[in-house]
Amino acid sequence: MRTLTYFTATSLDGFIADPKGGFGDFLFEGDHMTALYEEYPDTLPAQAREAMGIDAENKTFDTILMGRATYQVPGGLPSPYPHLRQYVVSTRLTTTPDDVEVIADPLPKVRDLKQEPGLGIWLCGGGRLAATLLPEIDELILKIHPIVLGKGIPLFAGDFPTTRFTKATTRTFDTGVIFTTYTKTDA
Ligand SMILES: NC(=O)c1ccc[n+]([C@@H]2O[C@H](COP(=O)([O-])OP(=O)(O)OC[C@H]3O[C@@H](n4cnc5c(N)ncnc54)[C@H](OP(=O)(O)O)[C@@H]3O)[C@@H](O)[C@H]2O)c1
């Protein structure tokens, strides 16, 4: 069975974006970016892959789930991750390109996707979708940036049960960014 991984950048105080949904305060240069390009090329949007000349095979993920607000982030493309199977969770969105499927009920869809063969399923965000999918999240990969934002879009937003995770790995970069992987603790 394949896994659902919430892979996201976060501030030290647990915000994945500023109050307007921007993430310009995060660091986009340095050794953590080199690791991202080399190890997680699947998580780069089409513009970044093109700009960096990256045409790598998917290594970790072959499927992405985005909340509507994440999909509609300003400057985003209509098909932002064409190298992945793309799903947008929305009850309102009506028009998307052929390679972006809209789903209204994410939990059963994720359970079905997990039964399929393939690479991992990437929960891209945002916080509202992550809160809904928390019962199905198997792994967190947090790119923790050395900044306190004070306010913004939370890592998880909404109602959700207390959920415990176990630290699997941690890597610290010269930039001060930390990649930490947590796996779901068995209940
Ligand atoms: N730091 C990072 O790496 C990172 C990654 C991803 C996103 N982000 C940031 O996160 C922000 C968006 O996060 P967000 O929490 O505000 O929104 P979100 O989770 O991306 O999207 C919320 C929308 O998704 C749909 N949705 C979510 N859960 C649903 C459910 N259970 N059933 C049906 N529809 C559901 C709804 O769309 P409808 O209203 O259409 O029904 C809802 O309004 C973006 O601005 C982006 O900047 C940051």
mmCIF file of C-alpha atoms and ligand atoms in Angstrom:
data_model
loop_
_atom_site.group_PDB
_atom_site.id
_atom_site.type_symbol
_atom_site.label_atom_id
_atom_site.label_comp_id
_atom_site.label_asym_id
_atom_site.label_seq_id
_atom_site.Cartn_x
_atom_site.Cartn_y
_atom_site.Cartn_z
ATOM 1 C CA MET A 1 0.000 0.000 0.000
ATOM 2 C CA ARG A 2 1.397 3.401 -0.855
ATOM 3 C CA THR A 3 1.635 6.270 1.571
ATOM 4 C CA LEU A 4 0.251 9.771 1.894
ATOM 5 C CA THR A 5 2.983 12.284 2.762
ATOM 6 C CA TYR A 6 2.355 15.873 3.757
ATOM 7 C CA PHE A 7 5.509 17.480 2.338
ATOM 8 C CA THR A 8 5.596 21.195 2.968
ATOM 9 C CA ALA A 9 7.630 24.186 4.028
ATOM 10 C CA THR A 10 6.739 25.679 7.386
ATOM 11 C CA SER A 11 7.917 28.457 9.659
ATOM 12 C CA LEU A 12 9.170 27.652 13.152
ATOM 13 C CA ASP A 13 5.751 28.594 14.492
ATOM 14 C CA GLY A 14 3.835 26.353 12.130
ATOM 15 C CA PHE A 15 2.715 28.603 9.296
ATOM 16 C CA ILE A 16 2.992 27.437 5.678
ATOM 17 C CA ALA A 17 2.365 30.877 4.204
ATOM 18 C CA ASP A 18 1.801 34.448 5.274
ATOM 19 C CA PRO A 19 -1.757 35.706 5.850
ATOM 20 C CA LYS A 20 -2.151 36.506 2.137
ATOM 21 C CA GLY A 21 -0.964 33.047 1.100
ATOM 22 C CA GLY A 22 2.491 34.191 0.009
ATOM 23 C CA PHE A 23 5.693 32.418 0.946
ATOM 24 C CA GLY A 24 8.283 35.000 -0.020
ATOM 25 C CA ASP A 25 9.647 34.960 3.532
ATOM 26 C CA PHE A 26 10.933 31.415 3.079
ATOM 27 C CA LEU A 27 14.478 30.827 1.825
ATOM 28 C CA PHE A 28 14.823 29.882 -1.835
ATOM 29 C CA GLU A 29 18.608 29.756 -2.094
ATOM 30 C CA GLY A 30 21.292 27.671 -0.477
ATOM 31 C CA ASP A 31 22.127 24.070 0.297
ATOM 32 C CA HIS A 32 18.592 23.021 1.245
ATOM 33 C CA MET A 33 17.481 24.021 -2.261
ATOM 34 C CA THR A 34 20.248 21.899 -3.788
ATOM 35 C CA ALA A 35 18.933 18.933 -1.788
ATOM 36 C CA LEU A 36 15.407 19.701 -2.918
ATOM 37 C CA TYR A 37 16.379 19.846 -6.585
ATOM 38 C CA GLU A 38 18.398 16.632 -6.403
ATOM 39 C CA GLU A 39 16.247 14.529 -4.107
ATOM 40 C CA TYR A 40 12.698 15.797 -4.581
ATOM 41 C CA PRO A 41 12.461 16.985 -8.212
ATOM 42 C CA ASP A 42 8.889 15.642 -8.229
ATOM 43 C CA THR A 43 7.856 18.455 -5.860
ATOM 44 C CA LEU A 44 8.956 21.272 -8.159
ATOM 45 C CA PRO A 45 6.298 22.968 -10.285
ATOM 46 C CA ALA A 46 6.657 23.036 -14.045
ATOM 47 C CA GLN A 47 8.034 26.591 -14.154
ATOM 48 C CA ALA A 48 10.821 25.721 -11.705
ATOM 49 C CA ARG A 49 11.686 22.487 -13.475
ATOM 50 C CA GLU A 50 11.901 24.317 -16.781
ATOM 51 C CA ALA A 51 13.979 27.163 -15.346
ATOM 52 C CA MET A 52 16.376 24.697 -13.698
ATOM 53 C CA GLY A 53 16.516 22.373 -16.713
ATOM 54 C CA ILE A 54 15.188 19.532 -14.570
ATOM 55 C CA ASP A 55 13.547 16.653 -16.415
ATOM 56 C CA ALA A 56 14.151 13.947 -13.814
ATOM 57 C CA GLU A 57 12.063 10.827 -13.337
ATOM 58 C CA ASN A 58 9.757 10.971 -10.333
ATOM 59 C CA LYS A 59 11.607 9.625 -7.309
ATOM 60 C CA THR A 60 9.208 9.825 -4.391
ATOM 61 C CA PHE A 61 5.767 10.823 -5.626
ATOM 62 C CA ASP A 62 3.647 10.209 -8.706
ATOM 63 C CA THR A 63 0.428 11.800 -7.431
ATOM 64 C CA ILE A 64 -0.366 15.185 -5.897
ATOM 65 C CA LEU A 65 -3.344 16.446 -3.900
ATOM 66 C CA MET A 66 -3.949 20.178 -3.598
ATOM 67 C CA GLY A 67 -6.644 22.171 -1.860
ATOM 68 C CA ARG A 68 -8.321 24.695 -4.123
ATOM 69 C CA ALA A 69 -6.539 27.641 -2.500
ATOM 70 C CA THR A 70 -3.185 25.946 -3.022
ATOM 71 C CA TYR A 71 -4.027 25.183 -6.641
ATOM 72 C CA GLN A 72 -5.138 28.760 -7.238
ATOM 73 C CA VAL A 73 -2.078 30.347 -5.637
ATOM 74 C CA PRO A 74 -1.289 33.568 -7.565
ATOM 75 C CA GLY A 75 1.081 32.951 -10.454
ATOM 76 C CA GLY A 76 0.313 29.224 -10.509
ATOM 77 C CA LEU A 77 -0.201 27.416 -13.798
ATOM 78 C CA PRO A 78 -3.496 25.671 -14.697
ATOM 79 C CA SER A 79 -1.512 22.408 -14.732
ATOM 80 C CA PRO A 80 1.291 23.118 -12.243
ATOM 81 C CA TYR A 81 2.667 19.561 -11.860
ATOM 82 C CA PRO A 82 2.137 17.843 -15.244
ATOM 83 C CA HIS A 83 4.697 15.148 -14.320
ATOM 84 C CA LEU A 84 2.299 13.937 -11.562
ATOM 85 C CA ARG A 85 -1.311 12.782 -11.448
ATOM 86 C CA GLN A 86 -2.958 15.961 -10.225
ATOM 87 C CA TYR A 87 -6.023 16.181 -8.006
ATOM 88 C CA VAL A 88 -7.566 19.397 -6.720
ATOM 89 C CA VAL A 89 -9.989 19.177 -3.838
ATOM 90 C CA SER A 90 -12.866 21.591 -4.281
ATOM 91 C CA THR A 91 -16.620 21.849 -4.097
ATOM 92 C CA ARG A 92 -16.646 24.949 -6.282
ATOM 93 C CA LEU A 93 -14.101 24.561 -9.053
ATOM 94 C CA THR A 94 -15.700 23.649 -12.365
ATOM 95 C CA THR A 95 -13.028 24.074 -15.034
ATOM 96 C CA THR A 96 -9.560 22.564 -15.059
ATOM 97 C CA PRO A 97 -7.282 21.158 -17.764
ATOM 98 C CA ASP A 98 -7.724 17.491 -18.696
ATOM 99 C CA ASP A 99 -4.775 16.425 -16.565
ATOM 100 C CA VAL A 100 -6.114 18.056 -13.382
ATOM 101 C CA GLU A 101 -9.014 16.200 -11.789
ATOM 102 C CA VAL A 102 -11.345 17.898 -9.305
ATOM 103 C CA ILE A 103 -12.595 15.831 -6.376
ATOM 104 C CA ALA A 104 -15.058 16.956 -3.733
ATOM 105 C CA ASP A 105 -14.654 14.204 -1.153
ATOM 106 C CA PRO A 106 -10.954 13.648 -0.507
ATOM 107 C CA LEU A 107 -10.889 10.972 2.205
ATOM 108 C CA PRO A 108 -12.421 8.103 0.196
ATOM 109 C CA LYS A 109 -10.393 9.144 -2.836
ATOM 110 C CA VAL A 110 -7.159 8.978 -0.858
ATOM 111 C CA ARG A 111 -8.080 5.558 0.529
ATOM 112 C CA ASP A 112 -8.657 4.311 -3.024
ATOM 113 C CA LEU A 113 -5.435 5.855 -4.315
ATOM 114 C CA LYS A 114 -3.475 4.181 -1.530
ATOM 115 C CA GLN A 115 -4.600 0.779 -2.789
ATOM 116 C CA GLU A 116 -3.115 1.408 -6.228
ATOM 117 C CA PRO A 117 0.456 0.486 -7.125
ATOM 118 C CA GLY A 118 2.941 3.266 -7.663
ATOM 119 C CA LEU A 119 5.036 5.870 -5.917
ATOM 120 C CA GLY A 120 3.897 7.963 -2.965
ATOM 121 C CA ILE A 121 1.007 10.392 -2.819
ATOM 122 C CA TRP A 122 2.031 13.957 -2.087
ATOM 123 C CA LEU A 123 -0.299 16.084 -0.020
ATOM 124 C CA CYS A 124 0.934 19.495 -1.118
ATOM 125 C CA GLY A 125 -1.384 21.523 1.117
ATOM 126 C CA GLY A 126 -2.809 23.667 2.293
ATOM 127 C CA GLY A 127 -3.687 23.577 5.932
ATOM 128 C CA ARG A 128 -7.400 23.119 5.484
ATOM 129 C CA LEU A 129 -7.019 20.090 3.249
ATOM 130 C CA ALA A 130 -4.299 18.703 5.546
ATOM 131 C CA ALA A 131 -6.655 18.872 8.525
ATOM 132 C CA THR A 132 -9.271 16.853 6.638
ATOM 133 C CA LEU A 133 -6.741 14.279 5.504
ATOM 134 C CA LEU A 134 -4.868 13.999 8.806
ATOM 135 C CA PRO A 135 -6.371 10.547 9.567
ATOM 136 C CA GLU A 136 -4.847 9.257 6.320
ATOM 137 C CA ILE A 137 -1.464 11.034 6.565
ATOM 138 C CA ASP A 138 1.251 8.407 7.016
ATOM 139 C CA GLU A 139 4.243 10.697 6.965
ATOM 140 C CA LEU A 140 5.177 14.343 7.409
ATOM 141 C CA ILE A 141 8.200 15.814 5.682
ATOM 142 C CA LEU A 142 8.564 19.310 7.041
ATOM 143 C CA LYS A 143 11.016 21.790 5.590
ATOM 144 C CA ILE A 144 11.295 23.980 8.648
ATOM 145 C CA HIS A 145 12.557 27.461 7.859
ATOM 146 C CA PRO A 146 14.352 29.535 10.496
ATOM 147 C CA ILE A 147 11.714 32.215 10.761
ATOM 148 C CA VAL A 148 8.845 33.065 13.062
ATOM 149 C CA LEU A 149 5.968 34.510 11.054
ATOM 150 C CA GLY A 150 3.566 35.166 13.909
ATOM 151 C CA LYS A 151 0.530 34.772 11.702
ATOM 152 C CA GLY A 152 -0.476 33.169 8.432
ATOM 153 C CA ILE A 153 -1.868 29.930 6.995
ATOM 154 C CA PRO A 154 -1.471 27.165 9.607
ATOM 155 C CA LEU A 155 0.106 23.796 8.842
ATOM 156 C CA PHE A 156 -3.233 22.266 9.880
ATOM 157 C CA ALA A 157 -6.373 24.394 9.959
ATOM 158 C CA GLY A 158 -9.753 23.249 11.215
ATOM 159 C CA ASP A 159 -10.991 20.471 13.444
ATOM 160 C CA PHE A 160 -8.831 17.401 13.797
ATOM 161 C CA PRO A 161 -7.976 14.829 16.431
ATOM 162 C CA THR A 162 -4.735 14.897 18.402
ATOM 163 C CA THR A 163 -2.369 12.803 16.321
ATOM 164 C CA ARG A 164 1.085 11.606 17.312
ATOM 165 C CA PHE A 165 4.094 11.135 15.080
ATOM 166 C CA THR A 166 7.512 9.589 15.583
ATOM 167 C CA LYS A 167 10.668 11.287 14.352
ATOM 168 C CA ALA A 168 12.331 9.302 11.582
ATOM 169 C CA THR A 169 15.103 11.548 10.241
ATOM 170 C CA THR A 170 16.356 15.101 10.590
ATOM 171 C CA ARG A 171 18.799 16.982 8.367
ATOM 172 C CA THR A 172 20.100 20.446 9.077
ATOM 173 C CA PHE A 173 21.379 22.689 6.317
ATOM 174 C CA ASP A 174 23.773 25.638 6.422
ATOM 175 C CA THR A 175 20.847 27.894 5.583
ATOM 176 C CA GLY A 176 19.282 26.952 8.916
ATOM 177 C CA VAL A 177 16.510 25.032 7.178
ATOM 178 C CA ILE A 178 15.777 21.613 8.713
ATOM 179 C CA PHE A 179 14.151 18.745 6.836
ATOM 180 C CA THR A 180 12.404 16.527 9.370
ATOM 181 C CA THR A 181 10.515 13.365 8.573
ATOM 182 C CA TYR A 182 7.917 12.033 10.970
ATOM 183 C CA THR A 183 5.908 8.856 10.622
ATOM 184 C CA LYS A 184 2.470 8.272 12.071
ATOM 185 C CA THR A 185 2.614 6.613 15.471
ATOM 186 C CA ASP A 186 0.468 3.500 15.625
ATOM 187 C CA ALA A 187 -2.572 4.158 17.785
HETATM 188 N N1 LIG B 1 4.639 26.227 2.388
HETATM 189 C C1 LIG B 1 4.257 25.373 1.478
HETATM 190 O O1 LIG B 1 5.033 24.504 1.071
HETATM 191 C C2 LIG B 1 2.823 25.424 0.980
HETATM 192 C C3 LIG B 1 2.311 24.329 0.286
HETATM 193 C C4 LIG B 1 0.992 24.374 -0.151
HETATM 194 C C5 LIG B 1 0.218 25.499 0.094
HETATM 195 N N2 LIG B 1 0.754 26.539 0.783
HETATM 196 C C6 LIG B 1 -0.064 27.725 1.055
HETATM 197 O O2 LIG B 1 -1.300 27.341 1.605
HETATM 198 C C7 LIG B 1 -2.298 28.273 1.198
HETATM 199 C C8 LIG B 1 -3.647 27.593 1.064
HETATM 200 O O3 LIG B 1 -3.949 26.858 2.233
HETATM 201 P P1 LIG B 1 -5.409 26.866 2.848
HETATM 202 O O4 LIG B 1 -5.388 26.062 4.080
HETATM 203 O O5 LIG B 1 -5.875 28.287 2.939
HETATM 204 O O6 LIG B 1 -6.313 26.207 1.721
HETATM 205 P P2 LIG B 1 -6.291 24.787 0.926
HETATM 206 O O7 LIG B 1 -6.352 23.666 1.893
HETATM 207 O O8 LIG B 1 -5.206 24.805 -0.090
HETATM 208 O O9 LIG B 1 -7.657 24.927 0.117
HETATM 209 C C9 LIG B 1 -8.866 25.060 0.802
HETATM 210 C C10 LIG B 1 -9.984 24.715 -0.156
HETATM 211 O O10 LIG B 1 -9.821 23.362 -0.585
HETATM 212 C C11 LIG B 1 -11.094 22.731 -0.614
HETATM 213 N N3 LIG B 1 -11.152 21.747 0.474
HETATM 214 C C12 LIG B 1 -10.298 21.573 1.500
HETATM 215 N N4 LIG B 1 -10.703 20.556 2.282
HETATM 216 C C13 LIG B 1 -11.828 20.076 1.715
HETATM 217 C C14 LIG B 1 -12.712 19.029 2.035
HETATM 218 N N5 LIG B 1 -12.525 18.250 3.111
HETATM 219 N N6 LIG B 1 -13.763 18.794 1.237
HETATM 220 C C15 LIG B 1 -13.966 19.557 0.155
HETATM 221 N N7 LIG B 1 -13.160 20.587 -0.205
HETATM 222 C C16 LIG B 1 -12.109 20.828 0.565
HETATM 223 C C17 LIG B 1 -12.116 23.815 -0.419
HETATM 224 O O11 LIG B 1 -12.338 24.368 -1.706
HETATM 225 P P3 LIG B 1 -13.805 24.909 -2.175
HETATM 226 O O12 LIG B 1 -14.022 26.165 -1.406
HETATM 227 O O13 LIG B 1 -13.668 25.087 -3.644
HETATM 228 O O14 LIG B 1 -14.785 23.826 -1.819
HETATM 229 C C18 LIG B 1 -11.369 24.801 0.453
HETATM 230 O O15 LIG B 1 -11.884 26.108 0.374
HETATM 231 C C19 LIG B 1 -1.828 28.832 -0.111
HETATM 232 O O16 LIG B 1 -2.003 30.222 -0.089
HETATM 233 C C20 LIG B 1 -0.368 28.488 -0.215
HETATM 234 O O17 LIG B 1 0.421 29.649 -0.219
HETATM 235 C C21 LIG B 1 2.043 26.534 1.230
#
